[in-house]
Tab-separated table of C-alpha atoms and ligand atoms in Angstrom:
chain	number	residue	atom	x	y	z
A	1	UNK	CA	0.000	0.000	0.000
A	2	UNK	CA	1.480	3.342	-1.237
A	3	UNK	CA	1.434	6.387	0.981
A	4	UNK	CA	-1.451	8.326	-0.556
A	5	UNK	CA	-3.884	5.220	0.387
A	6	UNK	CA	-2.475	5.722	4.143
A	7	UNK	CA	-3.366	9.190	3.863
A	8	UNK	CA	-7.267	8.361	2.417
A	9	UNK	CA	-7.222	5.560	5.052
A	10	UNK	CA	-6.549	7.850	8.197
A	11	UNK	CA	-8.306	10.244	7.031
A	12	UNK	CA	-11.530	9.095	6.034
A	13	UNK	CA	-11.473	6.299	9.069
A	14	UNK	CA	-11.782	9.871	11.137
A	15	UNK	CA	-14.287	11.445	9.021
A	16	UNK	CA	-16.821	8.549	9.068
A	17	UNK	CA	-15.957	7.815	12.619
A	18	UNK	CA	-19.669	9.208	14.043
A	19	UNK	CA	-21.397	6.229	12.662
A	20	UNK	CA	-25.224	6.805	14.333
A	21	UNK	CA	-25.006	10.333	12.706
A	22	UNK	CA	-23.988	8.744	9.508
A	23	UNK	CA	-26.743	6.848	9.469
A	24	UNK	CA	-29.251	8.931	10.683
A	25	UNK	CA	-28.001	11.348	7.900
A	26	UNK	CA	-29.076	8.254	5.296
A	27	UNK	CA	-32.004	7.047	7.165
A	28	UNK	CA	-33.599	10.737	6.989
A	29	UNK	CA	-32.571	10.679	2.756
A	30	UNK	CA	-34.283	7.386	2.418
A	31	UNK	CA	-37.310	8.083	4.153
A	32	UNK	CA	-37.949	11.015	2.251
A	33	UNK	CA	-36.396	9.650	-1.062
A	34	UNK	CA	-37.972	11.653	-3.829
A	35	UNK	CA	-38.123	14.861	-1.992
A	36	UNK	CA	-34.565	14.432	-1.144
A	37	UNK	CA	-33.414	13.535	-5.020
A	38	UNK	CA	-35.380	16.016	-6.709
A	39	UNK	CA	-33.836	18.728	-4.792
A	40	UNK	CA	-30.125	17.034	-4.611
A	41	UNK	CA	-30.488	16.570	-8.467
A	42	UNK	CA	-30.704	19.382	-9.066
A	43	UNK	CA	-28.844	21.847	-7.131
A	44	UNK	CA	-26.056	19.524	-5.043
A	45	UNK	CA	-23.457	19.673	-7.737
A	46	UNK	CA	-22.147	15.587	-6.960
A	47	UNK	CA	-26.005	14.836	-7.291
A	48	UNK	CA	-26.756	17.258	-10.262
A	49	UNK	CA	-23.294	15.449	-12.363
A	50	UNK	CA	-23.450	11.492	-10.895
A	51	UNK	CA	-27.551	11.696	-11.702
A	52	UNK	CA	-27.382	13.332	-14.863
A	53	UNK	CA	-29.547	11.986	-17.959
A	54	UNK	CA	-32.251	10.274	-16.396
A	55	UNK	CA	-29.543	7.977	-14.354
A	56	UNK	CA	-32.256	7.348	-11.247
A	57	UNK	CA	-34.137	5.454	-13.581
A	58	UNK	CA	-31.535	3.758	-15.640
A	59	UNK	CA	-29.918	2.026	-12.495
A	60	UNK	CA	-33.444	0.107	-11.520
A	61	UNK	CA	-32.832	-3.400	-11.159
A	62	UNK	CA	-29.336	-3.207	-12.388
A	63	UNK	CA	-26.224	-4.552	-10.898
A	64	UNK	CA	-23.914	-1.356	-9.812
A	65	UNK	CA	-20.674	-1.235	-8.289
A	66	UNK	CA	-19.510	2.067	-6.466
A	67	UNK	CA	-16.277	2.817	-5.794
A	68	UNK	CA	-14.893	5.069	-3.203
A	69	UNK	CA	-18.658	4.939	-1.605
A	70	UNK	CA	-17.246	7.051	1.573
A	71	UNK	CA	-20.317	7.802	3.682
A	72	UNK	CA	-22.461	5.627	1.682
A	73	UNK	CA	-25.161	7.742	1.053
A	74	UNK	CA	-25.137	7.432	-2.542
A	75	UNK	CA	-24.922	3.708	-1.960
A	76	UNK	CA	-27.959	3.638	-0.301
A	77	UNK	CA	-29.875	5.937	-2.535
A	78	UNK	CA	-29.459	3.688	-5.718
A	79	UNK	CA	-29.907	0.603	-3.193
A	80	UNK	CA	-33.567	2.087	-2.130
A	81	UNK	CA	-33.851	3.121	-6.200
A	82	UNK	CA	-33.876	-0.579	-7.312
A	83	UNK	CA	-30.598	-1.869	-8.160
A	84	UNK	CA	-28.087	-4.367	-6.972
A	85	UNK	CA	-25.427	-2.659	-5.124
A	86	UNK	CA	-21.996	-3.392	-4.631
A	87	UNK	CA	-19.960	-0.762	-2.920
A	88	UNK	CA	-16.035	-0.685	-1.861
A	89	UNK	CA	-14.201	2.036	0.056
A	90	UNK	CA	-10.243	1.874	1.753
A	91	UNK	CA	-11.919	2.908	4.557
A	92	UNK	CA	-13.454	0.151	6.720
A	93	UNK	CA	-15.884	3.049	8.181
A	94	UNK	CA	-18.060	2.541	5.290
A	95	UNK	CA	-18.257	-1.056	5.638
A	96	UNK	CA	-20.108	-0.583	9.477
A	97	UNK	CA	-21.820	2.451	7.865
A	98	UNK	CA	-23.451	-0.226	5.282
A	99	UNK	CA	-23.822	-2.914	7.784
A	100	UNK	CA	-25.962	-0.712	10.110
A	101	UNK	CA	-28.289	0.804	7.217
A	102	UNK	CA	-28.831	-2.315	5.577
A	103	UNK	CA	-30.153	-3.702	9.316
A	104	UNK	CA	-32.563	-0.478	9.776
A	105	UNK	CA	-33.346	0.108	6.250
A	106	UNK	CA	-35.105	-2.932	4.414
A	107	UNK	CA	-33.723	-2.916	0.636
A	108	UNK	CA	-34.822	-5.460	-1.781
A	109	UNK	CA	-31.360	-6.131	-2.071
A	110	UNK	CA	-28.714	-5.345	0.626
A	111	UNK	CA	-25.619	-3.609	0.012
A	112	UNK	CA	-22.911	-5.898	-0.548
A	113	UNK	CA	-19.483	-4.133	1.103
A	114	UNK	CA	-16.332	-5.019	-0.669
A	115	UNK	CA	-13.594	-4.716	1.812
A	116	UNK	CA	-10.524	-3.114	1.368
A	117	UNK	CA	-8.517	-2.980	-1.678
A	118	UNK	CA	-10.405	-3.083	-4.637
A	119	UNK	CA	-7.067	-4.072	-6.907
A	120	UNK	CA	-7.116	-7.185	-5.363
A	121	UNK	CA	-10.549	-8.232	-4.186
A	122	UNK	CA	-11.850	-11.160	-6.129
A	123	UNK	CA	-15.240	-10.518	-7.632
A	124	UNK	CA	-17.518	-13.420	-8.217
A	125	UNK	CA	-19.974	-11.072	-10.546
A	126	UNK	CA	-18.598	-9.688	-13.456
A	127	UNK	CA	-21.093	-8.418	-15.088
A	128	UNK	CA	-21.680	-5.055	-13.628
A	129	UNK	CA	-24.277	-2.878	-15.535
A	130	UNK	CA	-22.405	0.325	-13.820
A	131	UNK	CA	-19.271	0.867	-12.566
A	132	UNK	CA	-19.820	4.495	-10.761
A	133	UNK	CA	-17.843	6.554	-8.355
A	134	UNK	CA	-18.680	10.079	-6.736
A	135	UNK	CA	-15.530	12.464	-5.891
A	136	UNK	CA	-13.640	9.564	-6.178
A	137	UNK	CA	-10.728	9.146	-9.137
A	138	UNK	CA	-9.119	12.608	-8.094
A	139	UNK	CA	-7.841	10.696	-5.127
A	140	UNK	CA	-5.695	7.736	-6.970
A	141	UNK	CA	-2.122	8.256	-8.227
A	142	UNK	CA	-1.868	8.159	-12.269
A	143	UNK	CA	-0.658	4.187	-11.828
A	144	UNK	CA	-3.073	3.338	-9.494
A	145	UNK	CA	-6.226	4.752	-11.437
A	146	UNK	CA	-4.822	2.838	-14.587
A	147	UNK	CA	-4.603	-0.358	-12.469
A	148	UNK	CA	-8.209	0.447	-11.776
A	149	UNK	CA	-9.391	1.004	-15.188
A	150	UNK	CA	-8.111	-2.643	-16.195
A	151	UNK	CA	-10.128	-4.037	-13.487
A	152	UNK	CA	-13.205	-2.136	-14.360
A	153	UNK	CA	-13.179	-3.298	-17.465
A	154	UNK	CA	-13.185	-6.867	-16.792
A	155	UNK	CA	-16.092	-6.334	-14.361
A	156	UNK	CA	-18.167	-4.597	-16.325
A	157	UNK	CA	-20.739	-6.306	-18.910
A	158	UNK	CA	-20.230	-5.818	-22.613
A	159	UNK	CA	-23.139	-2.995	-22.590
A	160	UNK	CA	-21.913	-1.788	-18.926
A	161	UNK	CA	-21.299	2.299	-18.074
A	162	UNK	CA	-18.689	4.352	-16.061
A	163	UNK	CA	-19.435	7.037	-14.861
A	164	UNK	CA	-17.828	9.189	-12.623
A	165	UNK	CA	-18.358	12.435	-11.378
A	166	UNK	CA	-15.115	14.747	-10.430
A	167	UNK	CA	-13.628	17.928	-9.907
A	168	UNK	CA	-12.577	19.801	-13.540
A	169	UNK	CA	-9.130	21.593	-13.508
A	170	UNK	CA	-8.988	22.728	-17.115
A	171	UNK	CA	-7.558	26.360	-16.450
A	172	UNK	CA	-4.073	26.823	-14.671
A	173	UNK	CA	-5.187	30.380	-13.360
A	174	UNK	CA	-8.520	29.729	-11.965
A	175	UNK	CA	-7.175	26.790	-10.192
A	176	UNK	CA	-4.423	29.354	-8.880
A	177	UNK	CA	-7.030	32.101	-7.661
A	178	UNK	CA	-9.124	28.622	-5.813
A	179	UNK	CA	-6.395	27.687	-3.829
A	180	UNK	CA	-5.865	31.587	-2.778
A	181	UNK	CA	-9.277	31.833	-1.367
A	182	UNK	CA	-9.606	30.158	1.909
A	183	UNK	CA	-12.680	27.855	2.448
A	184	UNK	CA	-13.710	26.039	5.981
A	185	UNK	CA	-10.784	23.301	6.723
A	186	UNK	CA	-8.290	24.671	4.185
A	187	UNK	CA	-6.528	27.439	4.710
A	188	UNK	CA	-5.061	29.709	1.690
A	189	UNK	CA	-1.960	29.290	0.015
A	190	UNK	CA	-1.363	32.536	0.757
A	191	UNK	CA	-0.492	31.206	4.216
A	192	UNK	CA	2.320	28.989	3.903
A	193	UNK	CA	2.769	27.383	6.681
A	194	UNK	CA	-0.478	26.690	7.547
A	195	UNK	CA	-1.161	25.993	4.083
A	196	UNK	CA	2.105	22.971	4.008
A	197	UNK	CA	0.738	21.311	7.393
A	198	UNK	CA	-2.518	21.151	6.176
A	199	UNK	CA	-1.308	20.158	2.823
A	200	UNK	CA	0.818	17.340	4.496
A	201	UNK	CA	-2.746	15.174	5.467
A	202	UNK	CA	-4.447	15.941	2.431
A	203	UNK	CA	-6.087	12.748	0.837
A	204	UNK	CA	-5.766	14.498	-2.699
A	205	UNK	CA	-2.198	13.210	-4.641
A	206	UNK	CA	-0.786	15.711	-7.355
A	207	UNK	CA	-2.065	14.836	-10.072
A	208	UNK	CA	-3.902	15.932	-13.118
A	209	UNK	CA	-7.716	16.372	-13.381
A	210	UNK	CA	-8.038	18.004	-16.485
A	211	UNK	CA	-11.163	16.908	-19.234
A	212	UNK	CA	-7.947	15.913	-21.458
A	213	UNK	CA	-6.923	14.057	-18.885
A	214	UNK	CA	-10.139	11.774	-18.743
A	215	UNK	CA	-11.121	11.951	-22.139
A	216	UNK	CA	-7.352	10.250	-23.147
A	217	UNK	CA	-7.365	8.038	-19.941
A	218	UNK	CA	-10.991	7.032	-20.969
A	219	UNK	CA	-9.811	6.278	-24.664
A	220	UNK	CA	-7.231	3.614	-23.794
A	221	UNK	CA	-10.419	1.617	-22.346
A	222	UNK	CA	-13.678	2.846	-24.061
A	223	UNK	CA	-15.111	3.266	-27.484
A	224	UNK	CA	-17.367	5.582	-26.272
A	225	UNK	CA	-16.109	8.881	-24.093
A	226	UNK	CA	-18.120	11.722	-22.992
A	227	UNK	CA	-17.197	14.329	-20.900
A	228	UNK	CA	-20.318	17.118	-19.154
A	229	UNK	CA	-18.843	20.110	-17.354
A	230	UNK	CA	-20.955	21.420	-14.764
A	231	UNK	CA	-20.356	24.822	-12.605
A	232	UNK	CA	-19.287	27.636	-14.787
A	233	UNK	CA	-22.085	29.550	-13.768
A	234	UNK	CA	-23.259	27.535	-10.359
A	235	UNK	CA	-19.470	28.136	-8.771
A	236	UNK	CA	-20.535	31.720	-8.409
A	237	UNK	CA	-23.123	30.884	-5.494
A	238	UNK	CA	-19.952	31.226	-3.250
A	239	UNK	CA	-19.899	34.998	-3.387
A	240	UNK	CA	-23.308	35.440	-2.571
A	241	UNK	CA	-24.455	37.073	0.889
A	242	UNK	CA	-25.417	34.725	3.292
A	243	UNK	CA	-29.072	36.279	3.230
A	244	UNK	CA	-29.645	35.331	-0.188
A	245	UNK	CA	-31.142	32.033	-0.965
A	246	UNK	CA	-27.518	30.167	-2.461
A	247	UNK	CA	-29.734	26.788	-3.292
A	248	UNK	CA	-32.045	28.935	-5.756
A	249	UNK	CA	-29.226	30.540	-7.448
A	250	UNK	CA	-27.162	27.290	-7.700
A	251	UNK	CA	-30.588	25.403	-9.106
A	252	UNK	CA	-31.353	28.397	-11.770
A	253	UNK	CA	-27.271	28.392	-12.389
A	254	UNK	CA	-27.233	24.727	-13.243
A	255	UNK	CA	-29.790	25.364	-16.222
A	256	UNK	CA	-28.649	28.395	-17.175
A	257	UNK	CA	-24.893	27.406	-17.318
A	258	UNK	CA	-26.308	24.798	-20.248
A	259	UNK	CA	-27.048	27.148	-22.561
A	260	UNK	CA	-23.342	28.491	-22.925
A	261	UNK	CA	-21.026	27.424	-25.720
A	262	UNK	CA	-18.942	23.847	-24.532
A	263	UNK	CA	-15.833	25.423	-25.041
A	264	UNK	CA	-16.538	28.511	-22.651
A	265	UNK	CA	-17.820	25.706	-19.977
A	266	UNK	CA	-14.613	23.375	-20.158
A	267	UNK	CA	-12.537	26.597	-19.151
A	268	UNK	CA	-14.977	27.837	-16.764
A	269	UNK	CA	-16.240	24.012	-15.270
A	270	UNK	CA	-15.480	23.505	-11.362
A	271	UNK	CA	-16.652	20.158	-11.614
A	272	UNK	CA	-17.206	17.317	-14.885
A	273	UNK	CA	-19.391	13.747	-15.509
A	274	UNK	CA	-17.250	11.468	-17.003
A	275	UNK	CA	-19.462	8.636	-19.262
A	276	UNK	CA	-17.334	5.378	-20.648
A	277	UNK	CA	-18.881	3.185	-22.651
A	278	UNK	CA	-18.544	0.182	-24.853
A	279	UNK	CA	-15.246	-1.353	-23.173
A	280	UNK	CA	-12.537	-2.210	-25.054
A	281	UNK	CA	-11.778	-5.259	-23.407
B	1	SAM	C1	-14.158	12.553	-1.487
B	1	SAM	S1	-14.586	11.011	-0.797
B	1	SAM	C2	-16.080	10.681	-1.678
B	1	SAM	C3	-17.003	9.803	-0.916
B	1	SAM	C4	-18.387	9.615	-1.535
B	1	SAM	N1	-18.300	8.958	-2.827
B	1	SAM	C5	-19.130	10.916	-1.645
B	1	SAM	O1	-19.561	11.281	-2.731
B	1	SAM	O2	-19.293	11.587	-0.612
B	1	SAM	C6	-13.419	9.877	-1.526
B	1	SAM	C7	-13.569	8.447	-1.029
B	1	SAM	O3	-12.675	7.613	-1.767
B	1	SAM	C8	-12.118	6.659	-0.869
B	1	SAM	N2	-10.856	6.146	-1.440
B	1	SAM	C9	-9.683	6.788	-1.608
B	1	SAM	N3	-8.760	5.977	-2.174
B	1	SAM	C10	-9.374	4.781	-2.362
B	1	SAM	C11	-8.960	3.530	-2.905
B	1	SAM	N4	-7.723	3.339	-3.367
B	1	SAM	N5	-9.862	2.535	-2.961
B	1	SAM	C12	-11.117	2.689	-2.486
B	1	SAM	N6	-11.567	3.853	-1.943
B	1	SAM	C13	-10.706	4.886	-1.888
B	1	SAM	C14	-11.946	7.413	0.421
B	1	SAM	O4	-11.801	6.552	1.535
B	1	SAM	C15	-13.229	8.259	0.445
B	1	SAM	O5	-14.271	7.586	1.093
């Protein structure tokens, strides 16, 4: 195990260590399941990119694997929606997370918890229908997402889907000006030192995250590639007062942001959904 999974381990072992409030937190989404996806669909940018075209429906009674499932909300979600769901995370936090909420929550099928490493977990099923993962590529090394990609690809069936929704970092400068502007739990890089120590336990590895990035990385396994940026216009919610209601701008954002040219949204995009299909194999 290479140093960067140490860092996701220890630090998303603490994150997910309040496991009631986990589960309440999924619990509450579940019991209030369409309320909470139309809303989340279209304003939460994860929600708005992993759900986009119609993907609620497509998962429904299909086998789905989710990688990097973290607090396991999303897990459950497509779990309560219908399919068959598989889910693996480093951290062993979302294994009790899933262990409680499939013994309060009662799914047609339980979630099935992959332990540990997914490089070297051996799947019975390989014939996954989707292979998805939410915030979750950015944090592999280069060699480690291509060791991931072969093993996707022998999982999924010959009409199975990737998808993946992930941070876009298609313009040098704006990425510059983000990491000047403090946000809660990171401070700027304008202060070095607190900026190094907190850099020093970040799960993130340097790497790139760039559209290119996917579309060629995609390429190597996939006939099909498509890339959807998402938050030229919806990133601006940030510099809104408090008073003013953020979730309405970012919903009316998210639509509006759609009619712009591509090219001015790949610049612009805080955040892309990245669609593989038709495996090479
Ligand atoms: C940013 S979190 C996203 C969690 C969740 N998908 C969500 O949308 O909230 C990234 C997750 O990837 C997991 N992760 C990081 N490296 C991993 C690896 N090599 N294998 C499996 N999971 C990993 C982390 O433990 C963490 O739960």
């Amino acid at each position: 195990m290479d140093d960067n999974q140490k860092k996701n381990i220890d630090f998303y072992d603490q994150k997910y260590q309040f496991l009631d409030s986990e589960v309440n937190g999924i619990l509450k989404r579940l019991n209030k399941l369409d309320v909470f996806l139309a809303d989340a669909t279209a304003t939460d940018t994860s929600w708005v990119g992993l759900y986009h075209d119609d993907f609620q429906n497509k998962i429904v009674g299909k086998k789905v694997l989710e990688l990097g499932c973290g607090d396991c909300a999303n897990a459950a979600i497509m779990a309560a929606l219908g399919a068959e769901v598989y889910a693996n995370d480093i951290s062993s936090k979302s294994g009790e997370i899933i262990a409680k909420v499939n013994e309060l929550y009662k799914f047609t099928h339980p979630i099935v918890f992959i332990e540990g490493d997914f490089l070297t977990a051996d799947f019975k099923e390989k014939d996954f229908d989707f292979v998805v993962g939410k915030a979750f590529l950015h944090h592999l090394t280069h060699d480690i997402e291509r060791k991931f990609f072969n093993k996707i690809c022998e999982l999924l069936a010959p009409t199975g889907e990737s998808r993946f929704f992930e941070p876009a970092v298609n313009s040098r400068i704006l990425d510059e000006i983000r990491w000047h502007i403090p946000v809660p739990g990171r401070p700027s890089k304008f202060s070095k030192e607190a900026f190094k120590i907190w850099k020093a336990n970040d799960p993130h590895p340097e790497r790139d995250n760039s559209s290119k990035h996917f579309k060629r990385l995609g390429a190597k396994y996939f006939q099909d590639v498509q890339i959807i940026s998402l938050g030229t216009l919806e990133r601006f919610h940030r510099l809104l007062p408090a008073s003013y209601n953020q979730r309405s701008f970012r919903k009316k954002a998210f639509v509006w942001e759609r009619k712009l040219p591509s090219s001015l949204n790949r610049i612009f995009a805080r955040s892309q959904v990245i669609i593989y299909k038709n495996a090479k194999h």
